[in-house]
Coordinates of C-alpha atoms in Angstrom, one line a residue:
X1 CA 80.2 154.4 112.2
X2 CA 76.6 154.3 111.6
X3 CA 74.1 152.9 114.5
X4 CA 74.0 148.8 113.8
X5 CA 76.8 148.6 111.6
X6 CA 78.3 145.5 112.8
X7 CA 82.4 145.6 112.6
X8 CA 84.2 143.2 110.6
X9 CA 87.4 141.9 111.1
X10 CA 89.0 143.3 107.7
X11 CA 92.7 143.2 108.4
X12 CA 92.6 142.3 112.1
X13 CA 95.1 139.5 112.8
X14 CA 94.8 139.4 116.6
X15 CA 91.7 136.6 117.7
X16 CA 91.9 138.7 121.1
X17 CA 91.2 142.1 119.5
X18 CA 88.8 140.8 117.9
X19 CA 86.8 139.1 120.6
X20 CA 87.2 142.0 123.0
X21 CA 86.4 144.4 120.1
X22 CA 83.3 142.8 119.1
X23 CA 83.9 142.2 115.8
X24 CA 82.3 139.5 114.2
X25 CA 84.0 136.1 114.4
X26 CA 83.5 133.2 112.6
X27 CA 84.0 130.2 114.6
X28 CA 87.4 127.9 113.8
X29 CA 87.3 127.0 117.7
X30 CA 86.4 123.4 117.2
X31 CA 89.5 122.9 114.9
X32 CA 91.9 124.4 117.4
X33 CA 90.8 121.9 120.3
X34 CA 91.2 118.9 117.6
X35 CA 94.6 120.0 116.9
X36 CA 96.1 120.9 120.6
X37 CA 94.4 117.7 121.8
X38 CA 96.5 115.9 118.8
X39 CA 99.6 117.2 120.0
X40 CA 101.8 116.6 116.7
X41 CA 103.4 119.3 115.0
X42 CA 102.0 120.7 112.1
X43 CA 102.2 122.7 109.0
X44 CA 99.7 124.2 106.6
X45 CA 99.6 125.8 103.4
X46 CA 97.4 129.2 102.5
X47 CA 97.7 131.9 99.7
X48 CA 98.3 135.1 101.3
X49 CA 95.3 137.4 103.4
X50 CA 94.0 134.4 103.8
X51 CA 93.3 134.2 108.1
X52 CA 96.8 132.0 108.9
X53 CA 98.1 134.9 111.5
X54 CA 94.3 135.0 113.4
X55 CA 94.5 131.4 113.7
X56 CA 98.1 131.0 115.1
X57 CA 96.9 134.5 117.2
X58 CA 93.5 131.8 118.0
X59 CA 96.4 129.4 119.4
X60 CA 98.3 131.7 121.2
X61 CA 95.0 132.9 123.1
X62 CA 94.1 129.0 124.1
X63 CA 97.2 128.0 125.2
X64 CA 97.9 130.9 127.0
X65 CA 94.8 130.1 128.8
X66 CA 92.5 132.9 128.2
X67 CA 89.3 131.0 128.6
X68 CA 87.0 134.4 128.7
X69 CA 88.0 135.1 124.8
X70 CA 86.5 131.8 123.9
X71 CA 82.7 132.3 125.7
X72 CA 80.0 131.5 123.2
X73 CA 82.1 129.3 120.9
X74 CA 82.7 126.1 120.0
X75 CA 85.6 125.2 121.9
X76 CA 84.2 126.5 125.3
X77 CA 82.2 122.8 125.4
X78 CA 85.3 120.9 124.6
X79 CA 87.8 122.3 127.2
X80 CA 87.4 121.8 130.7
X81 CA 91.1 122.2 131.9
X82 CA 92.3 125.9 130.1
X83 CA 96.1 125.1 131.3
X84 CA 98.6 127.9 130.3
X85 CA 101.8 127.4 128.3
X86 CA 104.6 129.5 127.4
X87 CA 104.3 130.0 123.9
X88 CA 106.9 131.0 121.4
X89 CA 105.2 133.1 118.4
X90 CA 107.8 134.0 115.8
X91 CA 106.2 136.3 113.1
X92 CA 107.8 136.6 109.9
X93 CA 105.1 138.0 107.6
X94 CA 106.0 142.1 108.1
X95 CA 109.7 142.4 107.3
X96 CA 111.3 143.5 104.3
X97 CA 114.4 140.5 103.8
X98 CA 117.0 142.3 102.2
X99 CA 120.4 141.1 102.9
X100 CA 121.0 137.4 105.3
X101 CA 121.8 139.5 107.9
X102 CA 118.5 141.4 108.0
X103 CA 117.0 138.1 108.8
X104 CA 119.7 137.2 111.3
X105 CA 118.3 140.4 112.5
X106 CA 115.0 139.9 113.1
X107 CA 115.8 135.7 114.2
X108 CA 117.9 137.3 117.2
X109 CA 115.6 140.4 118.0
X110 CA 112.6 137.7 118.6
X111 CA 114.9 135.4 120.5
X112 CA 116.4 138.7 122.5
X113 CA 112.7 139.1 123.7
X114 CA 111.9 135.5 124.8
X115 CA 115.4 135.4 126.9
X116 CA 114.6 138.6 128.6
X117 CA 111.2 136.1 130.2
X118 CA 113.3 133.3 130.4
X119 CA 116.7 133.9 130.7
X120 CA 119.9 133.7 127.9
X121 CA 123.0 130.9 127.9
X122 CA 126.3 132.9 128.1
X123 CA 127.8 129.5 126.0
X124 CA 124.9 130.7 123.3
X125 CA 126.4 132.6 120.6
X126 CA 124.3 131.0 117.5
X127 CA 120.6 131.5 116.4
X128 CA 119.9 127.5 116.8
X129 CA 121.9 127.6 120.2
X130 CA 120.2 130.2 121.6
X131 CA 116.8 129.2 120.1
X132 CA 117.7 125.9 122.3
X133 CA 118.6 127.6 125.3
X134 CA 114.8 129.5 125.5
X135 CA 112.9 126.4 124.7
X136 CA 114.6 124.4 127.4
X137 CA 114.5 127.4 130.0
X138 CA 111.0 128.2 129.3
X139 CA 109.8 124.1 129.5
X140 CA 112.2 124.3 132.8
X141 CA 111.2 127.7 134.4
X142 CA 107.3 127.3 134.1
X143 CA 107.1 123.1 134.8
X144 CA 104.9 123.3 131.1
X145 CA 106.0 122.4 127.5
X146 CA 106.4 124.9 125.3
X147 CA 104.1 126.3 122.2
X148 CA 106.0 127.3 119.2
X149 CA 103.9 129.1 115.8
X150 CA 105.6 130.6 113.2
X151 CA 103.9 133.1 110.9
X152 CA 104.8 133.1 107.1
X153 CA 107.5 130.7 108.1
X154 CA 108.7 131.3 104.4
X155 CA 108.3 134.7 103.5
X156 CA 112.2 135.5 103.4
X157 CA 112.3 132.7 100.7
X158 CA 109.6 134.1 98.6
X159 CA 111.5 137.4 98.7
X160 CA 114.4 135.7 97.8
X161 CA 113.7 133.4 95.0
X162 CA 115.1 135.5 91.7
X163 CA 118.3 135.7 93.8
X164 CA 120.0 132.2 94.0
X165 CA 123.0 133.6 96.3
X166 CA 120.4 135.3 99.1
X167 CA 117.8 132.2 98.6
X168 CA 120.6 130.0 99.5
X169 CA 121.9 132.2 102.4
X170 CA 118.2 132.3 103.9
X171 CA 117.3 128.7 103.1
X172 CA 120.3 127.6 105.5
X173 CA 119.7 129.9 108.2
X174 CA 116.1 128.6 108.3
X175 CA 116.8 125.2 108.1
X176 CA 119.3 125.5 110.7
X177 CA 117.0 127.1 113.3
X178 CA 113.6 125.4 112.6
X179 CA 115.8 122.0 112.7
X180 CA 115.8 123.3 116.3
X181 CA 111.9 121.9 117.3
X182 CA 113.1 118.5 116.3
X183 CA 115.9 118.1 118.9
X184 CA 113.8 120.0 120.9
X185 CA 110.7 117.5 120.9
X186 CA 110.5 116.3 124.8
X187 CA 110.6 120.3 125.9
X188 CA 107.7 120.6 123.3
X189 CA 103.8 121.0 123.7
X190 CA 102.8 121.9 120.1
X191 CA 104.7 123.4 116.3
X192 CA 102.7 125.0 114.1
X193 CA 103.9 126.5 111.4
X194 CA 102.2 128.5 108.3
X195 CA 103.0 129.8 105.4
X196 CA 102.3 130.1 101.3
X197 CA 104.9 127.8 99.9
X198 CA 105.9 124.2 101.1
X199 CA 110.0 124.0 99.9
X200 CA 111.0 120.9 99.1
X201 CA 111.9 118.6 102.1
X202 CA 115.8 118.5 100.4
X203 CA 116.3 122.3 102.0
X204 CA 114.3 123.8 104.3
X205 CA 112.2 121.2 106.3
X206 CA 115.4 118.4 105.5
X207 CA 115.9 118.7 109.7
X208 CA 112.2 118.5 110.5
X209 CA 110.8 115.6 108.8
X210 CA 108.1 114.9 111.5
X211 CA 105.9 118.1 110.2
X212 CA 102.5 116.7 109.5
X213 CA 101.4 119.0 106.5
X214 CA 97.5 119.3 106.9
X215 CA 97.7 121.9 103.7
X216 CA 95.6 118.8 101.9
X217 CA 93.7 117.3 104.6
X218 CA 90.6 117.0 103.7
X219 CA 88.7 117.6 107.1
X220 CA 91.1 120.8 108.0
X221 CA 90.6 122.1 104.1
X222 CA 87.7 125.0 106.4
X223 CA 90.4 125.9 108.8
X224 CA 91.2 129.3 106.9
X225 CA 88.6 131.2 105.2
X226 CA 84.7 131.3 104.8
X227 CA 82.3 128.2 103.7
X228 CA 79.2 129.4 102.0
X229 CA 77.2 128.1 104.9
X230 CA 79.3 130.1 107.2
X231 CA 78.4 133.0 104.8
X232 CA 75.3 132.7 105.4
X233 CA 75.3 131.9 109.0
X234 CA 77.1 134.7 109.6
X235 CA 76.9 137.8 107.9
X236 CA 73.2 138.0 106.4
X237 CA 72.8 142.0 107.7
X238 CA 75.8 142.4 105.2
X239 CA 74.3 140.2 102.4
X240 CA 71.5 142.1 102.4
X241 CA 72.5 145.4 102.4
X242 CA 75.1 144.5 99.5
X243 CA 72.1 143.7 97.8
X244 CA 70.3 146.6 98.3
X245 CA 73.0 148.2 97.1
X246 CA 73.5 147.3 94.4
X247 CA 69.8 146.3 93.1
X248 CA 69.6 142.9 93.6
X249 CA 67.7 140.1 95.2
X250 CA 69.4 138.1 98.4
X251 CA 69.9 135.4 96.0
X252 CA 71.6 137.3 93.4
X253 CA 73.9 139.3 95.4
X254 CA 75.2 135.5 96.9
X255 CA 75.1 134.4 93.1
X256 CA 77.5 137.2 92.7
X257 CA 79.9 137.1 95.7
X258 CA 80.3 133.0 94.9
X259 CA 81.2 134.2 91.5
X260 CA 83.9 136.5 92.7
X261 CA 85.0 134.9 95.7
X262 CA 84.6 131.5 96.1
X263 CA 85.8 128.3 94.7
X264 CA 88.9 127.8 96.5
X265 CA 89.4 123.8 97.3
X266 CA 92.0 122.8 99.3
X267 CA 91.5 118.7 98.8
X268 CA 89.4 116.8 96.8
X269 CA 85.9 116.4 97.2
X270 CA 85.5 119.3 99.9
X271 CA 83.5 122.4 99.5
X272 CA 84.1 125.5 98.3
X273 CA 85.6 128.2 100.5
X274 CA 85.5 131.6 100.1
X275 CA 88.4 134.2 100.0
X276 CA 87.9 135.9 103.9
X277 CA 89.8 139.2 103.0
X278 CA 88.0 139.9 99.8
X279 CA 84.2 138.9 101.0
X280 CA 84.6 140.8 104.4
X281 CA 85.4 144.1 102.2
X282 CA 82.8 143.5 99.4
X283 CA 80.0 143.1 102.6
X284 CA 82.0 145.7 104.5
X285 CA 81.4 148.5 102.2
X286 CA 78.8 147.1 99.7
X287 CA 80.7 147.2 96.7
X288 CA 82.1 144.1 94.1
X289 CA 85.5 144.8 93.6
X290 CA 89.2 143.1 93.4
X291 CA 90.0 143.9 97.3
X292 CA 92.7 140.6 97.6
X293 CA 94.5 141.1 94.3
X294 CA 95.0 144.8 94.5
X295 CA 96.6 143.8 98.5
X296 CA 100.0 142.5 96.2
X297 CA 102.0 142.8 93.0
X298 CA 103.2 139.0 92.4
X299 CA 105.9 139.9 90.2
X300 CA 107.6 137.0 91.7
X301 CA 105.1 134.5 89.8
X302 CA 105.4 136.7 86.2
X303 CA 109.2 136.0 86.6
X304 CA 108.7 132.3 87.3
X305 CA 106.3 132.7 84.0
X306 CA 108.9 134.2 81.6
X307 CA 111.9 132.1 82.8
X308 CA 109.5 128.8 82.8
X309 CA 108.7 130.0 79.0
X310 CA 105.4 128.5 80.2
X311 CA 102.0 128.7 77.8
X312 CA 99.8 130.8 79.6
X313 CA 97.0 129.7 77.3
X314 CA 97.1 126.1 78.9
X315 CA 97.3 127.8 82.2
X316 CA 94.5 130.1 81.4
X317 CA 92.3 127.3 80.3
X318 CA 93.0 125.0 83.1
X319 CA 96.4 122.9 83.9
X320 CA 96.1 118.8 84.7
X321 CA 99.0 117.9 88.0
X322 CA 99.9 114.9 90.0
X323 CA 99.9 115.2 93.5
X324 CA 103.7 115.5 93.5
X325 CA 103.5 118.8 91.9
X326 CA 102.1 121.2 94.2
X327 CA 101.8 119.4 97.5
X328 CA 105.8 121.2 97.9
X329 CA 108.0 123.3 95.5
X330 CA 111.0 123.4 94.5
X331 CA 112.8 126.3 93.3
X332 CA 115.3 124.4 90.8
X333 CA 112.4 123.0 89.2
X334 CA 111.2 126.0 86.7
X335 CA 107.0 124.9 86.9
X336 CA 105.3 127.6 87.7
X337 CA 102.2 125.2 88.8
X338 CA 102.8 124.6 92.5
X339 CA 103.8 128.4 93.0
X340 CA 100.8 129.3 91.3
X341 CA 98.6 126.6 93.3
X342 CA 100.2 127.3 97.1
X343 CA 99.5 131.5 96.2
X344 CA 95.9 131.6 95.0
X345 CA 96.3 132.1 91.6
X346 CA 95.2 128.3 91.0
X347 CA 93.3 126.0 93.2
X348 CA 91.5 122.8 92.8
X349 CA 88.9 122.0 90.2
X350 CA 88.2 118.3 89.6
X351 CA 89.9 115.1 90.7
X352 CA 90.4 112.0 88.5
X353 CA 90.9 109.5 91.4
X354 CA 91.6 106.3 89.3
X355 CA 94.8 108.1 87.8
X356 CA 95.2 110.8 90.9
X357 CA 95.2 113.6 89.2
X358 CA 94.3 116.9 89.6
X359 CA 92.8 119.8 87.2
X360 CA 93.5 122.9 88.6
X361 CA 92.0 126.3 87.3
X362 CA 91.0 129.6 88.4
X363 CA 89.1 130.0 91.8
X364 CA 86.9 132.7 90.9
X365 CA 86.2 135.7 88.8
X366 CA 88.4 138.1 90.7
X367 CA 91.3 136.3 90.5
X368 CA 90.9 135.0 87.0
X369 CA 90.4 138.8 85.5
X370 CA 92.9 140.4 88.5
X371 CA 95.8 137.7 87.1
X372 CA 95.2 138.5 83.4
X373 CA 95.0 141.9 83.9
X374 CA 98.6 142.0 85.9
X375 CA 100.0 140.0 83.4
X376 CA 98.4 141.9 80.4
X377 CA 101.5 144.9 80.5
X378 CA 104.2 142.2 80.7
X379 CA 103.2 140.4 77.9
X380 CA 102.1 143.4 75.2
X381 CA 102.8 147.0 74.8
X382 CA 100.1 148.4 76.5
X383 CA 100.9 149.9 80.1
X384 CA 99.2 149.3 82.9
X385 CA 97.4 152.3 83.2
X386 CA 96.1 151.8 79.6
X387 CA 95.0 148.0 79.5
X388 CA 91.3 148.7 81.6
X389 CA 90.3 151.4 79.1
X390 CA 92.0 149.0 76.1
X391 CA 89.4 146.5 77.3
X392 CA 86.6 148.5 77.3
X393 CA 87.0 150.0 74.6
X394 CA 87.2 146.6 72.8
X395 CA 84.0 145.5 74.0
X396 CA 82.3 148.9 72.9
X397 CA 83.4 148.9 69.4
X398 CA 82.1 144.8 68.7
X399 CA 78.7 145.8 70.7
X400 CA 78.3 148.8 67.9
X401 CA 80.1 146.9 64.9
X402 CA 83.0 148.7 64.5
X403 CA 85.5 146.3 63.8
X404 CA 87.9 148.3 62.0
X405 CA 88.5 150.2 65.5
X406 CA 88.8 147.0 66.9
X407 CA 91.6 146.0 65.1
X408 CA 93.4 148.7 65.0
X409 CA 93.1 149.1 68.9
X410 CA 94.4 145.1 69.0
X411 CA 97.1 146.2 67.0
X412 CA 98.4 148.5 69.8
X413 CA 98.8 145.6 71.9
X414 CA 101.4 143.8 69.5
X415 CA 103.5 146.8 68.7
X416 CA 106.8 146.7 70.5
X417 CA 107.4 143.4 73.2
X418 CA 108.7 144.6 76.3
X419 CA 110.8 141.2 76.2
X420 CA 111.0 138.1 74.3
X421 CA 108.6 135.7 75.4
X422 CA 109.8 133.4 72.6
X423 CA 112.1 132.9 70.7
X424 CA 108.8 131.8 68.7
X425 CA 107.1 135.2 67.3
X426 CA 104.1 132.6 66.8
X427 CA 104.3 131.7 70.7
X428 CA 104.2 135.3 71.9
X429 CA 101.7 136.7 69.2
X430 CA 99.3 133.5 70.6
X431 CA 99.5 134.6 74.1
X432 CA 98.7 137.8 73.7
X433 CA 95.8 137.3 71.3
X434 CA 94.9 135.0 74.4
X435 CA 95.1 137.6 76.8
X436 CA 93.1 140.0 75.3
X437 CA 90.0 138.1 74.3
X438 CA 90.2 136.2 77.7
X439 CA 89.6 139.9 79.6
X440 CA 87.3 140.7 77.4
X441 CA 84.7 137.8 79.1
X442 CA 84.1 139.8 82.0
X443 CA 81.8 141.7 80.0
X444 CA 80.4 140.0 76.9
X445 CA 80.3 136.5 76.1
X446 CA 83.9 135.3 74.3
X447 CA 85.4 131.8 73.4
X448 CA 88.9 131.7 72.3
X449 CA 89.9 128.6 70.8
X450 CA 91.3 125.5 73.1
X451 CA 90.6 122.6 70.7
X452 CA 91.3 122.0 66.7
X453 CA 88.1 122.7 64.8
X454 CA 87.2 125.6 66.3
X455 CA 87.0 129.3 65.3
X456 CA 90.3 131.2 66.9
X457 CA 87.5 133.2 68.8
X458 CA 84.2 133.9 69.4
X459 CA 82.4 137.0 70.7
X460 CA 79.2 137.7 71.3
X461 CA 77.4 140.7 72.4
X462 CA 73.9 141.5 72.4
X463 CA 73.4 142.5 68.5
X464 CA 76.5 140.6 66.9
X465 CA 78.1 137.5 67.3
X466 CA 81.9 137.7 65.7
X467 CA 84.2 134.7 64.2
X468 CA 87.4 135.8 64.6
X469 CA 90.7 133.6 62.6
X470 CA 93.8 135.1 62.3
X471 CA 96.3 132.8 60.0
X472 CA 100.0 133.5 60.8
X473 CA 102.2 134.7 57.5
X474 CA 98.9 133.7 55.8
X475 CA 96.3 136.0 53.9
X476 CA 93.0 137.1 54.7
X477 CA 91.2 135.3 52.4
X478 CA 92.4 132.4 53.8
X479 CA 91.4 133.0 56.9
X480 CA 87.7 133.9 55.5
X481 CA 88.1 130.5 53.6
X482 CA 88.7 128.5 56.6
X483 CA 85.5 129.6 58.7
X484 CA 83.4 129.0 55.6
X485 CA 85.3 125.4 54.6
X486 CA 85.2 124.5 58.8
X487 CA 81.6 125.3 59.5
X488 CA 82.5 127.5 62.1
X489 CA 79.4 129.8 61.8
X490 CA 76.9 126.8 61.9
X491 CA 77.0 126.3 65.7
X492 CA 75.6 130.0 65.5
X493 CA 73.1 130.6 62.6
X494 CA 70.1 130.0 65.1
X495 CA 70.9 132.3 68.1
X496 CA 69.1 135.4 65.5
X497 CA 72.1 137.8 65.9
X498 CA 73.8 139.4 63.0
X499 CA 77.2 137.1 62.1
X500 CA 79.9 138.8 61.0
X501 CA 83.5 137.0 60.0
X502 CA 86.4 138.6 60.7
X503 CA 89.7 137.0 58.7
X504 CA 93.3 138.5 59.9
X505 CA 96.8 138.0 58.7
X506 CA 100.0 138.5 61.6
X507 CA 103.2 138.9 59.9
X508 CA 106.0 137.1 61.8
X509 CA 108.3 139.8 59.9
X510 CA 106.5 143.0 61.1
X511 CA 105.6 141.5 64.4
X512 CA 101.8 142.8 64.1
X513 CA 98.4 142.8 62.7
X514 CA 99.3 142.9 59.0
X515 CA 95.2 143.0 57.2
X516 CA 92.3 141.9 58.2
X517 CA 89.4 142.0 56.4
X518 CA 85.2 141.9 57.4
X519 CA 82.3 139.9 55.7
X520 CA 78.4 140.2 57.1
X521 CA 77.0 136.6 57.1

């Protein structure tokens, strides 16, 4: 490591490691004091790699009393008393859950550990029973009330949720042994449990209704990840020398890494917060790039997508939701919304208090591109491998005029469906259209069409600016017809670039890109 490179905490779930490590720590102290001091148990909801494990490891170091980890931060001027607890941390996040009895596995092996400090119940044959027995014998055996976290409390459902039989088989072991902490209340300092999803209070949390989910809480909504003041604060060595980098001013590399990384909201009304895994690796090695979407494959959500038969164009553009929808989810229910919400993919864009609802939307330009380009090869015929030089190549050929290339290259992606998204050839052909001219914005300027009166797309690159209208089982001339009779080159004429209409026929029959044809305006 080069002299004065300051470590950053990419990856490192343990708050002691990182304090006796010297890594660079941004301060969620003051929130762990407000909590302990509330007593109540609690859960909250955060999309993956997004700092949940540090701050149940931040618990774990407080209430075991470590009071030297905390020197220099917030909570070192709240607490006077630094009492130790036994504390319980069940970790759920790094398993694989293949079979029930694979979590019965790893349910006994944590309990196995905690009786070997506190001693086991010969009577205790079950998970709950013996889950009992430690709580009780570790209240009894220290004189203190016992911590309980558990990490990714639900990541054996999420594995499990294409798979009715295991989901059910999981979702009544859990519910069985978290239903525990509620009988369990008077041996009980503090719950805390995390994970992505919130399932519906009918299955998993049915035993322990007195969770108070602070997933929505307005003044916790900076518990996990980075404000752009804490940016700031916090890492301006690193903000500089991305800038350096990469040739720009202070100001325009934090331009950039808001674009990328932030705009996460967690209530209404609250600030931005930034993505901690992906900003810590683009000021970690100086380099914009999609570090949290490359960390998983959410095939779960592209199933949830096809059975859902869902339009990805609304979701593209921005989905309205009551409360109701994503504040928990439930599996039966085929809405992809408050999967999408509670993983990342969407978060909070506006609030319309008077009817309270929500718009959701992208949080930023890496997830935005990263989900579209996932869900590009599921949708088309173009692999995975292909669809980044696809894109390119796309935006090349419209920034030198050469359409024709263009549209034969589209027609690659409508060649043979992997599946049926539709029974609807017009729903499928629509969404992929969609697709492709959505990617295409991370490097030119592109509207697709959202609203009737309005070309089907719009691209502009430095030289050109394109009207694209494509008329299903229709003709070409048409489609040409329409953009003159609509006006849709008018809202353009003044901008001095070369306009160029582009009218395109899809045949339902051939499943493609039948003509097109180009006029210079």
């Amino acid at each position: 490591m080069e002299t004065g490179v300051r470590k950053l905490p990419i990856g490192i779930q343990s708050f002691e490691n990182i304090r006796r490590r010297d890594f660079v720590y941004v301060d969620k102290t003051a929130f762990v004091y407000e909590m302990a001091t509330m007593g109540i148990p609690y859960f909250l909801s955060r999309p993956r790699r997004f700092g949940k494990s540090l701050l149940l490891s931040t618990f774990e170091a407080y209430f075991e009393g470590k009071k030297e980890l905390f020197k220099g931060l917030a909570i070192e001027r709240l607490e006077s008393e630094w009492l130790q607890y036994p504390v319980l941390h069940l970790d759920l996040n790094a398993e694989k859950y293949t079979s029930p009895e694979r979590l019965e596995y790893i349910l006994s092996n944590n309990l196995t550990q905690w009786e070997e400090l506190y001693g086991k119940g010969e009577d205790e044959k079950t998970l709950p029973a013996r889950f009992m027995g430690v709580i009780r014998r570790a209240n009894e055996k220290t004189g203190m009330q016992v911590v309980v976290l558990v990490d990714e409390y639900d990541k054996p459902l999420l594995q499990a949720l294409n798979n009715e039989e295991l989901l059910g088989a999981y979702r009544d072991t859990l519910k069985s042994f978290y239903g525990v902490l509620k009988s369990a209340d008077r041996y009980l300092r503090f719950v805390f449990l995390t994970g992505v999803t919130k399932f519906a209070h009918v299955s998993v949390f049915s035993d322990l209704n007195q969770l108070s989910d602070i997933s929505m809480v307005p003044r916790f909504s900076q518990i996990c990840g980075i404000t752009f003041e804490e940016l700031k604060n916090n890492f301006e060595p690193e903000i500089k020398a991305l800038a350096e980098t990469n040739s720009l001013s202070y100001e325009g590399a934090l331009d950039r890494l808001e674009r990328m990384y932030d705009g996460y909201h967690f209530s209404e009304n609250t600030v931005g917060i930034f993505n901690p895994f992906s900003v810590l690796n683009a000021l970690q090695y100086s380099r914009f790039d999609s570090y949290w979407f490359q960390t998983g494959t959410p095939t779960f959500l592209v199933d949830v997508l096809k059975k859902s038969e869902y339009d990805l164009r609304t979701l593209i553009d921005g989905v309205e939701a009551p409360s109701s929808v994503f504040t928990e989810y439930r599996v039966e229910v085929m809405n992809p919304v408050p999967l999408l919400y509670q993983s990342g993919y969407l978060t909070l864009k506006e609030f319309d208090d008077r009817f309270r609802l929500y718009r959701l939307g992208f949080p930023n330009e890496e997830v935005k591109y990263g989900f579209l380009s996932f869900i590009a090869p599921f949708y088309t015929a173009v692999t995975d491998d292909e669809k980044g030089f696809y894109v390119g190549k796309f935006v090349q050929e419209l920034e030198t005029c050469n359409v024709d290339a263009f549209m034969n290259r589209l027609q690659a992606f409508f060649a043979d469906f992997p599946y049926e998204l539709n029974a609807k050839t017009e729903r499928h052909y629509q969404v992929v259209f969609y697709i492709v001219f959505k990617l295409m914005g991370q490097f030119c300027d592109v509207e697709v069409r959202s609203a009737k009166g309005r070309a089907d797309a719009v691209v502009k690159t430095a030289d050109y600016i394109y009207v694209f209208e494509f008329k299903l089982d229709g003709t070409v001339e048409e489609a040409l017809r329409q953009i003159d009779e609509k006006g849709y080159l008018i809202p353009y004429q003044s901008e001095g670039r070369q306009l160029v209409k582009v009218g395109a026929s899809f045949s339902k029959e051939e499943r493609n890109i039948a003509d097109w044809k180009i006029q210079m305006s």
